[in-house]
Coordinates of C-alpha atoms in Angstrom, one line a residue:
M568 CA 13.8 -71.0 -1.9
W569 CA 14.1 -69.7 -5.5
S570 CA 15.9 -72.1 -7.8
P571 CA 16.6 -72.6 -11.6
G572 CA 14.2 -75.5 -11.5
R573 CA 11.3 -73.3 -10.4
A574 CA 12.2 -70.7 -13.0
A575 CA 12.2 -73.4 -15.7
L576 CA 8.8 -74.6 -14.5
C577 CA 7.4 -71.1 -14.7
W578 CA 8.6 -70.7 -18.3
M579 CA 7.2 -74.1 -19.2
L580 CA 3.8 -73.2 -17.8
L581 CA 3.8 -69.9 -19.6
E582 CA 4.7 -71.4 -23.0
T583 CA 2.0 -74.1 -22.5
F584 CA -0.5 -71.2 -22.0
L585 CA 0.7 -69.4 -25.1
R586 CA 0.3 -72.5 -27.2
S587 CA -3.2 -73.3 -25.9
A588 CA -4.8 -70.0 -25.3
G589 CA -7.7 -69.7 -27.8
G590 CA -5.8 -71.8 -30.4
L591 CA -3.5 -68.9 -31.0
N592 CA 0.2 -69.2 -31.7
I593 CA 2.0 -66.0 -30.6
C594 CA 5.1 -66.8 -32.8
M595 CA 3.2 -67.4 -36.0
S596 CA 0.7 -64.6 -35.4
G597 CA 3.6 -62.1 -35.5
S598 CA 4.1 -62.6 -39.3
A599 CA 7.9 -62.4 -38.9
T600 CA 9.8 -62.3 -42.2
S601 CA 13.3 -62.6 -40.7
C602 CA 15.0 -64.5 -37.9
E603 CA 15.7 -61.3 -35.9
E604 CA 12.0 -60.3 -36.1
C605 CA 11.0 -63.7 -34.9
L606 CA 13.2 -63.6 -31.8
L607 CA 11.8 -60.3 -30.8
I608 CA 8.2 -61.5 -30.8
H609 CA 8.5 -63.6 -27.7
P610 CA 11.4 -65.4 -25.9
S611 CA 9.7 -68.8 -26.5
C612 CA 9.8 -68.3 -30.3
A613 CA 12.4 -70.0 -32.5
W614 CA 13.4 -69.7 -36.2
C615 CA 14.1 -72.5 -38.7
A616 CA 17.0 -71.7 -41.1
Q617 CA 16.8 -74.9 -43.0
E618 CA 16.6 -74.3 -46.8
D619 CA 14.1 -77.0 -47.8
F620 CA 11.9 -76.4 -44.7
G621 CA 8.1 -76.6 -45.5
K622 CA 6.2 -77.6 -48.6
Q623 CA 6.5 -75.8 -51.9
R624 CA 2.8 -74.9 -52.3
S625 CA 2.3 -73.6 -48.7
L626 CA 3.5 -70.5 -46.8
T627 CA 5.3 -72.3 -44.0
S628 CA 6.1 -70.2 -41.1
R629 CA 9.7 -70.5 -40.0
C630 CA 8.9 -68.7 -36.8
D631 CA 7.2 -71.1 -34.3
F632 CA 7.8 -72.8 -31.0
K633 CA 10.9 -75.0 -31.1
E634 CA 9.0 -78.2 -30.6
N635 CA 6.6 -77.4 -33.5
L636 CA 9.5 -76.7 -35.8
Q637 CA 11.1 -80.0 -35.0
K638 CA 7.8 -81.8 -35.5
R639 CA 7.4 -80.2 -38.9
G640 CA 10.8 -81.4 -40.1
C641 CA 13.3 -78.8 -39.1
E642 CA 16.6 -80.3 -38.0
P643 CA 17.8 -79.1 -34.6
R644 CA 21.1 -77.8 -36.0
F645 CA 19.1 -75.3 -38.1
I646 CA 16.9 -74.0 -35.3
E647 CA 17.8 -70.5 -33.9
Y648 CA 16.6 -70.5 -30.2
P649 CA 19.0 -68.4 -28.0
R650 CA 18.4 -68.2 -24.2
S651 CA 19.6 -65.8 -21.6
T652 CA 22.6 -67.1 -19.7
A653 CA 24.8 -66.0 -16.8
S654 CA 28.5 -67.0 -16.5
V655 CA 30.8 -66.5 -13.5
L656 CA 34.2 -65.0 -14.6
K657 CA 35.8 -64.4 -11.2
N658 CA 34.8 -66.2 -8.0
L659 CA 37.4 -65.9 -5.2
P660 CA 36.2 -67.2 -1.8
L661 CA 35.1 -64.9 1.0
S662 CA 37.6 -63.9 3.7
T663 CA 37.1 -64.5 7.4
K664 CA 39.3 -61.8 8.9
G665 CA 40.1 -58.2 7.8
S666 CA 43.5 -57.5 9.4
G667 CA 46.8 -59.3 9.5
P668 CA 49.0 -60.5 6.6
A669 CA 46.0 -60.9 4.3
Q670 CA 44.7 -57.3 5.0
Y671 CA 45.0 -56.2 1.4
D672 CA 43.3 -59.3 -0.1
V673 CA 40.2 -59.2 1.9
I674 CA 37.1 -60.4 0.0
Q675 CA 33.6 -59.6 1.3
I676 CA 31.5 -60.3 -1.8
M677 CA 31.4 -63.4 -4.0
P678 CA 31.5 -63.7 -7.0
Q679 CA 33.4 -60.6 -8.1
K680 CA 32.8 -60.7 -11.9
I681 CA 30.1 -62.2 -14.1
S682 CA 28.9 -61.9 -17.7
L683 CA 25.3 -61.9 -18.9
S684 CA 24.1 -62.8 -22.3
L685 CA 20.5 -61.6 -22.6
R686 CA 17.7 -62.3 -25.1
P687 CA 15.0 -59.6 -24.7
G688 CA 12.1 -60.8 -22.7
D689 CA 13.9 -63.9 -21.4
Q690 CA 14.9 -63.9 -17.8
T691 CA 18.1 -65.3 -16.3
W692 CA 19.4 -65.1 -12.8
F693 CA 22.5 -65.2 -10.6
S694 CA 23.3 -65.3 -6.9
L695 CA 25.8 -63.4 -4.8
Q696 CA 27.0 -63.7 -1.2
V697 CA 28.2 -61.0 1.2
R698 CA 30.0 -61.3 4.5
E699 CA 31.1 -58.6 7.0
V700 CA 34.5 -59.9 8.0
E701 CA 35.9 -59.6 11.5
D702 CA 38.6 -57.0 12.5
Y703 CA 38.2 -54.9 9.4
P704 CA 40.4 -51.7 9.3
V705 CA 38.4 -48.5 10.0
D706 CA 39.2 -44.9 8.9
L707 CA 37.1 -42.3 10.9
Y708 CA 37.1 -38.7 9.9
Y709 CA 35.5 -36.3 12.4
L710 CA 34.0 -33.3 10.7
M711 CA 32.9 -30.7 13.2
D712 CA 30.8 -27.5 13.0
L713 CA 32.9 -24.7 14.5
S714 CA 30.3 -22.0 14.4
L715 CA 29.9 -20.0 17.6
S716 CA 27.0 -22.2 19.0
M717 CA 29.4 -25.2 19.1
K718 CA 31.8 -23.6 21.6
D719 CA 30.9 -25.9 24.5
D720 CA 31.1 -28.9 22.2
L721 CA 34.7 -28.0 21.3
D722 CA 35.6 -28.0 25.0
T723 CA 34.3 -31.5 25.3
M724 CA 36.4 -32.7 22.4
L725 CA 39.8 -32.1 24.0
N726 CA 40.5 -35.7 24.8
L727 CA 38.2 -37.3 22.2
G728 CA 41.0 -39.0 20.2
T729 CA 42.4 -41.1 23.1
K730 CA 39.0 -42.2 24.4
L731 CA 37.6 -42.9 20.9
A732 CA 40.7 -45.0 20.0
E733 CA 40.3 -47.0 23.2
E734 CA 36.7 -47.9 22.4
M735 CA 37.3 -48.5 18.7
G736 CA 40.2 -50.7 19.7
K737 CA 37.6 -53.2 21.0
L738 CA 36.1 -53.5 17.5
T739 CA 39.2 -53.4 15.3
S740 CA 42.9 -53.6 15.7
N741 CA 43.5 -51.2 12.8
F742 CA 42.0 -47.8 13.5
R743 CA 42.9 -44.3 12.1
L744 CA 41.4 -41.0 13.0
G745 CA 41.3 -37.6 11.2
F746 CA 39.8 -34.2 11.8
G747 CA 38.3 -31.3 9.8
S748 CA 36.0 -28.4 10.5
F749 CA 33.5 -26.1 8.7
V750 CA 31.5 -22.9 9.2
D751 CA 30.0 -21.4 6.1
K752 CA 30.7 -19.4 2.9
N753 CA 32.5 -16.2 3.8
M754 CA 30.2 -13.9 1.9
S755 CA 27.0 -12.0 2.3
P756 CA 24.3 -13.0 3.2
F757 CA 25.8 -16.1 4.9
S758 CA 28.5 -14.3 6.9
Y759 CA 29.4 -10.9 8.2
T760 CA 31.4 -9.1 5.5
A761 CA 31.9 -5.6 6.9
A762 CA 35.6 -4.7 7.2
K763 CA 35.5 -4.8 11.1
Y764 CA 34.4 -8.4 10.9
L765 CA 36.9 -9.8 8.4
E766 CA 39.5 -10.9 11.0
N767 CA 37.1 -11.3 13.9
P768 CA 33.4 -11.8 13.1
C769 CA 32.7 -11.8 16.8
N770 CA 33.8 -8.2 17.1
G771 CA 31.4 -6.4 19.4
Y772 CA 29.6 -9.6 20.5
K773 CA 29.6 -9.3 24.3
L774 CA 29.1 -13.0 25.1
F775 CA 32.1 -14.1 23.1
P776 CA 34.2 -11.2 21.7
N777 CA 37.0 -13.1 20.0
C778 CA 36.8 -15.7 17.3
V779 CA 38.6 -16.7 14.1
A780 CA 37.7 -15.5 10.6
T781 CA 34.8 -17.3 8.9
F782 CA 35.8 -20.2 6.6
G783 CA 34.0 -22.8 4.4
F784 CA 35.8 -26.1 5.1
R785 CA 39.3 -26.6 6.6
H786 CA 41.0 -30.0 6.6
I787 CA 43.1 -30.1 9.8
L788 CA 44.4 -33.6 10.3
S789 CA 44.8 -36.4 7.8
L790 CA 43.9 -39.9 8.9
T791 CA 46.5 -41.2 11.4
D792 CA 46.9 -43.9 14.0
K793 CA 48.6 -41.4 16.3
V794 CA 45.6 -40.3 18.3
D795 CA 47.7 -37.8 20.3
R796 CA 48.0 -35.7 17.2
F797 CA 44.2 -35.6 17.0
N798 CA 44.0 -34.3 20.6
E799 CA 46.7 -31.7 19.8
E800 CA 44.9 -30.3 16.8
V801 CA 41.6 -30.1 18.5
Q802 CA 43.1 -28.1 21.3
K803 CA 44.4 -25.5 18.8
Q804 CA 40.9 -24.9 17.3
M805 CA 38.8 -21.8 17.9
V806 CA 35.2 -21.3 16.9
S807 CA 34.0 -18.7 14.3
R808 CA 30.8 -17.0 13.6
N809 CA 28.4 -16.8 10.6
R810 CA 25.4 -14.7 10.0
D811 CA 22.4 -16.9 9.2
A812 CA 21.3 -20.1 11.1
P813 CA 22.1 -22.8 8.4
E814 CA 25.7 -23.9 8.0
G815 CA 27.9 -24.9 5.0
G816 CA 28.3 -28.4 6.2
F817 CA 27.4 -30.1 2.8
D818 CA 30.3 -28.2 1.2
A819 CA 32.5 -29.8 3.8
I820 CA 31.1 -33.3 3.5
L821 CA 31.7 -33.3 -0.3
Q822 CA 35.3 -32.2 0.1
A823 CA 35.9 -34.8 2.8
A824 CA 34.6 -37.4 0.4
V825 CA 36.3 -36.5 -2.8
C826 CA 39.7 -35.3 -1.5
K827 CA 40.9 -38.9 -1.0
E828 CA 44.6 -38.3 -1.0
E829 CA 44.5 -35.2 1.2
I830 CA 42.2 -36.9 3.8
G831 CA 44.1 -40.2 3.5
W832 CA 41.3 -42.6 3.0
R833 CA 42.7 -46.2 2.7
K834 CA 41.4 -48.4 -0.1
E835 CA 41.4 -51.4 2.3
A836 CA 39.4 -49.9 5.1
Y837 CA 35.9 -49.0 6.3
H838 CA 35.3 -45.3 5.8
L839 CA 33.3 -43.5 8.4
L840 CA 32.6 -39.8 8.2
V841 CA 31.1 -38.3 11.4
F842 CA 29.3 -35.0 10.8
A843 CA 28.7 -33.1 14.1
T844 CA 26.5 -30.0 14.0
D845 CA 23.7 -28.2 15.9
D846 CA 21.9 -26.6 13.0
V847 CA 20.5 -27.3 9.5
P848 CA 22.7 -27.2 6.3
H849 CA 22.5 -25.0 3.3
L850 CA 21.3 -26.9 0.2
A851 CA 21.8 -26.5 -3.6
L852 CA 20.4 -23.2 -4.9
D853 CA 20.8 -21.4 -1.6
G854 CA 24.1 -20.1 -3.1
R855 CA 22.1 -18.0 -5.5
L856 CA 21.2 -15.7 -2.5
G857 CA 24.8 -14.7 -2.7
G858 CA 25.0 -14.6 -6.5
L859 CA 26.6 -18.1 -6.9
V860 CA 24.9 -19.5 -10.0
Q861 CA 27.6 -22.2 -10.9
P862 CA 26.5 -25.6 -9.7
H863 CA 29.0 -27.6 -7.7
D864 CA 31.3 -29.7 -10.0
G865 CA 31.8 -32.5 -7.4
R866 CA 35.6 -32.1 -7.4
C867 CA 38.2 -31.6 -4.7
H868 CA 39.2 -27.9 -4.2
L869 CA 41.6 -27.8 -1.4
N870 CA 44.4 -25.2 -1.6
D871 CA 47.9 -25.3 -0.1
Q872 CA 46.5 -24.4 3.3
N873 CA 44.1 -27.3 3.1
E874 CA 41.1 -24.9 2.9
Y875 CA 38.2 -25.2 0.5
S876 CA 39.1 -22.7 -2.2
A877 CA 35.8 -22.8 -4.2
S878 CA 33.6 -21.8 -1.3
T879 CA 32.7 -18.4 -2.8
K880 CA 32.8 -19.6 -6.4
M881 CA 30.3 -22.4 -6.5
D882 CA 26.8 -23.2 -5.1
Y883 CA 26.3 -25.7 -2.3
P884 CA 26.1 -29.4 -3.5
S885 CA 22.8 -31.1 -4.1
L886 CA 21.7 -34.2 -2.1
A887 CA 21.9 -36.2 -5.3
L888 CA 25.5 -35.1 -5.9
L889 CA 26.4 -35.8 -2.3
G890 CA 24.9 -39.3 -2.4
E891 CA 26.7 -40.0 -5.6
K892 CA 30.1 -39.0 -4.3
L893 CA 29.7 -40.8 -0.9
A894 CA 28.8 -44.0 -2.7
E895 CA 31.6 -43.6 -5.3
N896 CA 34.2 -43.3 -2.5
N897 CA 32.6 -46.0 -0.2
I898 CA 32.0 -43.5 2.6
V899 CA 29.4 -44.1 5.3
L900 CA 28.1 -40.8 6.7
I901 CA 27.0 -40.5 10.3
F902 CA 24.9 -37.4 11.2
A903 CA 25.6 -36.5 14.8
V904 CA 23.0 -33.8 15.4
T905 CA 21.1 -32.3 18.3
K906 CA 17.6 -33.6 19.2
R907 CA 15.6 -30.8 17.6
L908 CA 17.3 -31.6 14.2
Y909 CA 16.8 -35.3 14.3
V910 CA 13.7 -35.4 12.0
I911 CA 15.3 -33.1 9.4
Y912 CA 18.4 -35.2 9.1
K913 CA 16.5 -38.4 9.3
N914 CA 14.7 -37.3 6.1
F915 CA 18.1 -36.7 4.5
T916 CA 19.1 -40.3 5.2
A917 CA 16.2 -41.5 3.0
L918 CA 17.9 -39.8 0.0
L919 CA 21.5 -40.7 1.0
P920 CA 21.8 -44.6 1.0
G921 CA 23.8 -46.0 3.9
T922 CA 23.6 -42.8 5.9
T923 CA 22.6 -42.9 9.6
V924 CA 21.6 -40.2 12.1
E925 CA 22.3 -40.2 15.9
I926 CA 21.3 -37.7 18.6
L927 CA 24.2 -35.6 19.9
D928 CA 24.0 -34.0 23.4
Q929 CA 24.2 -30.2 23.5
D930 CA 27.8 -30.3 24.6
S931 CA 28.8 -33.5 22.6
K932 CA 29.6 -35.4 25.8
N933 CA 27.9 -38.6 24.4
V934 CA 29.9 -38.4 21.1
I935 CA 32.0 -41.5 21.7
Q936 CA 29.0 -43.7 22.6
L937 CA 27.2 -42.2 19.6
I938 CA 30.0 -43.2 17.2
I939 CA 30.2 -46.8 18.7
T940 CA 26.4 -47.2 18.5
A941 CA 26.3 -45.9 14.9
Y942 CA 29.2 -48.2 13.9
N943 CA 27.6 -51.3 15.3
N944 CA 24.2 -50.4 13.6
I945 CA 26.0 -49.8 10.3
R946 CA 27.8 -53.1 10.5
S947 CA 24.7 -55.0 11.5
K948 CA 23.2 -54.7 8.1
V949 CA 24.0 -55.3 4.4
E950 CA 22.3 -53.2 1.7
L951 CA 23.0 -53.6 -2.0
T952 CA 23.1 -50.7 -4.5
V953 CA 23.4 -50.7 -8.3
S954 CA 25.4 -48.1 -10.2
D955 CA 25.4 -47.4 -13.9
H956 CA 22.2 -49.4 -14.3
P957 CA 21.3 -49.7 -18.0
E958 CA 17.8 -48.4 -18.7
D959 CA 16.7 -51.3 -20.8
I960 CA 17.6 -53.9 -18.1
S961 CA 15.3 -54.7 -15.2
L962 CA 16.6 -56.2 -12.0
S963 CA 14.6 -58.0 -9.3
F964 CA 16.2 -58.9 -5.9
T965 CA 15.4 -61.6 -3.4
A966 CA 17.4 -61.5 -0.1
T967 CA 18.0 -64.5 2.1
C968 CA 19.2 -63.4 5.5
Q969 CA 20.1 -65.3 8.7
D970 CA 16.8 -67.0 9.1
G971 CA 17.1 -68.7 5.6
K972 CA 13.8 -67.4 4.4
P973 CA 13.7 -65.7 0.9
L974 CA 12.4 -62.1 1.0
P975 CA 11.3 -61.2 -2.6
G976 CA 11.8 -57.6 -3.5
F977 CA 14.4 -57.0 -0.7
R978 CA 18.0 -56.1 -1.2
K979 CA 18.9 -55.6 2.4
C980 CA 19.5 -57.8 5.5
E981 CA 19.5 -56.4 9.1
D982 CA 20.2 -57.6 12.6
L983 CA 23.4 -59.3 11.5
K984 CA 26.5 -60.2 13.6
I985 CA 30.0 -59.5 12.2
G986 CA 31.1 -62.6 10.4
D987 CA 27.6 -63.5 9.2
T988 CA 27.1 -64.4 5.5
V989 CA 23.9 -63.4 3.6
S990 CA 22.9 -64.2 0.0
F991 CA 20.9 -62.4 -2.7
H992 CA 19.2 -63.9 -5.8
V993 CA 19.1 -61.4 -8.7
S994 CA 16.7 -61.9 -11.7
V995 CA 17.7 -60.1 -14.9
E996 CA 15.7 -59.3 -18.0
A997 CA 16.5 -57.1 -21.0
R998 CA 13.4 -55.3 -22.3
S999 CA 14.7 -54.4 -25.7
C1000 CA 17.7 -54.5 -28.1
P1001 CA 20.1 -51.6 -28.0
P1002 CA 21.9 -50.4 -31.2
R1003 CA 23.9 -53.2 -32.8
G1004 CA 27.3 -53.7 -31.1
T1005 CA 26.3 -52.1 -27.8
D1006 CA 27.6 -53.8 -24.7
Q1007 CA 26.6 -52.6 -21.2
T1008 CA 28.2 -52.9 -17.7
F1009 CA 26.9 -52.2 -14.3
T1010 CA 28.0 -52.7 -10.7
I1011 CA 26.4 -54.2 -7.6
K1012 CA 28.0 -53.4 -4.3
P1013 CA 27.0 -53.3 -0.6
V1014 CA 26.8 -49.8 0.8
G1015 CA 30.1 -48.7 2.4
F1016 CA 32.1 -51.6 1.0
K1017 CA 35.0 -51.3 -1.4
D1018 CA 34.1 -54.8 -2.7
R1019 CA 31.8 -55.0 -5.7
L1020 CA 30.3 -57.4 -8.3
E1021 CA 31.1 -56.2 -11.9
V1022 CA 28.5 -57.3 -14.4
A1023 CA 29.2 -57.3 -18.2
V1024 CA 26.2 -57.6 -20.5
D1025 CA 25.9 -58.5 -24.2
Y1026 CA 22.6 -59.0 -26.1
Q1027 CA 21.4 -61.9 -28.2
C1028 CA 19.5 -59.9 -30.8
D1029 CA 21.2 -61.2 -33.9
C1030 CA 20.9 -64.8 -35.3
V1031 CA 23.9 -66.9 -35.9
C1032 CA 22.7 -67.8 -39.3
S1033 CA 22.7 -64.1 -40.3
Q1034 CA 26.5 -64.2 -40.2
M1035 CA 26.5 -66.6 -43.1
A1036 CA 24.2 -64.5 -45.4
Q1037 CA 25.0 -64.8 -49.1
I1038 CA 24.6 -61.8 -51.4
N1039 CA 23.4 -62.5 -55.0
S1040 CA 23.0 -66.2 -54.0
S1041 CA 22.3 -68.8 -56.7
I1042 CA 19.5 -70.0 -54.4
C1043 CA 17.8 -66.6 -54.9
S1044 CA 18.3 -66.6 -58.8
S1045 CA 21.4 -64.4 -58.2
I1046 CA 19.2 -61.4 -57.6
G1047 CA 18.6 -61.7 -53.9
T1048 CA 20.3 -62.3 -50.5
Y1049 CA 20.0 -65.8 -49.0
N1050 CA 19.7 -65.3 -45.2
C1051 CA 18.6 -67.9 -42.6
G1052 CA 16.7 -70.1 -45.1
T1053 CA 14.8 -67.3 -47.0
C1054 CA 15.5 -65.1 -50.0
H1055 CA 15.4 -61.3 -49.6
C1056 CA 14.9 -60.2 -53.2
E1057 CA 16.2 -57.1 -54.9
P1058 CA 13.5 -54.4 -55.6
G1059 CA 11.2 -55.5 -58.4
Y1060 CA 11.6 -59.2 -57.8
L1061 CA 9.5 -61.7 -55.8
G1062 CA 8.9 -65.4 -55.3
A1063 CA 10.5 -67.9 -52.9
H1064 CA 13.7 -67.8 -55.0
C1065 CA 13.3 -64.3 -56.6
E1066 CA 12.3 -66.1 -59.8
C1067 CA 9.5 -63.6 -60.8
Q1068 CA 9.2 -59.9 -61.5
E1069 CA 6.6 -57.7 -60.0
G1070 CA 5.0 -56.9 -63.4
E1071 CA 4.0 -60.6 -63.8
A1072 CA 1.7 -60.2 -60.8
S1073 CA -0.7 -57.8 -62.7
S1074 CA -4.4 -58.5 -63.0
M1075 CA -4.0 -60.6 -66.2
Y1076 CA -1.7 -63.0 -64.3
L1077 CA -3.8 -63.1 -61.1
S1078 CA -6.5 -65.1 -62.9
A1079 CA -4.2 -68.1 -62.7
C1080 CA -4.7 -68.0 -58.9
R1081 CA -8.5 -67.9 -59.1
E1082 CA -10.5 -71.1 -59.1
G1083 CA -13.1 -69.5 -61.4
E1084 CA -14.4 -66.1 -62.6
G1085 CA -15.5 -64.0 -59.6
K1086 CA -13.8 -66.2 -57.1
Q1087 CA -11.3 -64.8 -54.5
I1088 CA -7.6 -65.0 -55.2
C1089 CA -6.4 -68.3 -53.7
S1090 CA -9.8 -68.7 -52.1
G1091 CA -8.9 -65.9 -49.7
R1092 CA -6.6 -68.3 -47.9
G1093 CA -3.2 -67.7 -49.5
E1094 CA -1.1 -65.4 -51.6
C1095 CA -0.6 -65.4 -55.4
S1096 CA 3.2 -65.6 -56.1
C1097 CA 4.5 -66.2 -59.6
N1098 CA 1.1 -67.3 -60.9
Q1099 CA 0.6 -69.9 -58.2
C1100 CA -1.1 -70.0 -54.8
L1101 CA 1.0 -70.3 -51.6
C1102 CA -1.5 -71.3 -48.9
Y1103 CA -1.5 -69.8 -45.4
E1104 CA -0.9 -72.0 -42.4
S1105 CA -3.7 -72.4 -39.9
E1106 CA -3.8 -73.4 -36.3
F1107 CA -7.0 -75.4 -37.0
G1108 CA -5.5 -77.7 -39.6
K1109 CA -4.0 -78.0 -43.1
I1110 CA -5.0 -75.7 -46.1
Y1111 CA -4.0 -77.1 -49.5
G1112 CA -5.1 -77.4 -53.2
S1113 CA -4.1 -75.5 -56.3
F1114 CA -6.3 -72.6 -55.2
C1115 CA -6.1 -73.3 -51.4
E1116 CA -9.7 -74.5 -51.7
C1117 CA -9.2 -77.6 -49.5
D1118 CA -8.7 -78.1 -45.8
D1119 CA -9.0 -80.8 -43.2
F1120 CA -10.9 -78.9 -40.6
S1121 CA -14.1 -77.9 -42.3
C1122 CA -15.4 -81.5 -42.7
A1123 CA -17.5 -83.3 -40.2
R1124 CA -15.6 -85.4 -37.7
H1125 CA -16.4 -88.4 -35.5
K1126 CA -14.5 -88.8 -32.3
G1127 CA -12.0 -86.3 -33.6
I1128 CA -11.3 -88.2 -36.8
L1129 CA -12.3 -86.9 -40.3
C1130 CA -15.4 -88.7 -41.6
S1131 CA -14.0 -89.2 -45.2

């Protein structure tokens, strides 16, 4: 099982490799000139902000591994070495039951709120648990295709409410049922628009000469526990007729999802939307065939008669918009379709998280068993989704399901029983620093649940010592800013304390940094600053001398010790 100890061991092995690989030091090789630059080189790098750190005649790198800085005399209180952390802000315990007096305080995910403080490149992690509680309230909205080919299905539906309530009563003590219907956009080429068809699009159709005018979506019954009302409304319905084979079902699904108050979706309930049809749906851009170029806005457009008023004003919704609105309103969509359409709608489920598809008999006689089966399948799995995911943050999931075995890369558990608890380990890493002052938030939630984990993110891209920077500091000859142990000189000045002007570094002064005529400046192993050599540091040993001409690694050694 993944644990903080294993994560720490991985980091330790990585840092050991970085220290030993080919004698290179990734922190010092970055040539960082400020604390912030140092922290961005690698998450194992630290910065020393101590004023008197290093020797006067050497270019001591303040950016190094933390242990190296301490060995070289930097006191721990001056070392800038932030690490990514995760803190739990709200952690109420999981509930065991969904109905009863505690119905409105049901908790199915733990914790509920955390904060992350991220240093780019440095991983941190957190865990969460999810439980499907028993006897959770259920809202079921039945959305039915009332085109002419569904005439026999409507006859089967007459007593659906009573039978469905009986079966669902075995699964939950708090069940509500609603009803809506759809056909298609009442405009050419989707429907018959000649004058004689406006009131009765079945006019002249010998097999079924009478039907109601074509409509896009009609909300008929808001969610209620009075199932007799459902039966009454179904008995009043009549089929209609459209012109082409595809239906306007996706218009209806979106309205059923976003018109929360009109439909009556309860916040503390499981939302099931059953979509029954015997044909394929129109998709986004199909509306252009009828001159509808305005994309769907994703909003509710029900008029006083509870009909979809924008049917002939906007295009059909896209799958992406549909998925977004279903997730936003915690709605689980069940496609109840005839056998010949199964593969088509199965492909849709891959693009609509949490959606399932079941085979509907030609006359819908199996619809009750279909709904019960779909409900049990949905509640037998837990799948996590992430919304508002920041682009510069990477997430890695590991699921631990009922068998207790970690599944790296998985964010879903299946074959669960109601009441089971599963856990997920989430590793988080920021890849870069956003603009200063930027804070991010994102949400992790199981598909179809109202419960969610809110994650707040801040970034550790600025050093604490930078908050104490001194402008025109006396340490920097009053012509530079002292920040995190170093002087940042005004233009035209240089030196460790801004004590020299650039003109003094002309060729006539550079001779003071040469050991002799024709020799390299500082022997090629340092920089000439204010007429004196500041020697580079080396992974192989110490470089020193007035002209950086000496070192302790070019001499012969015996058993690792210098010979002289």
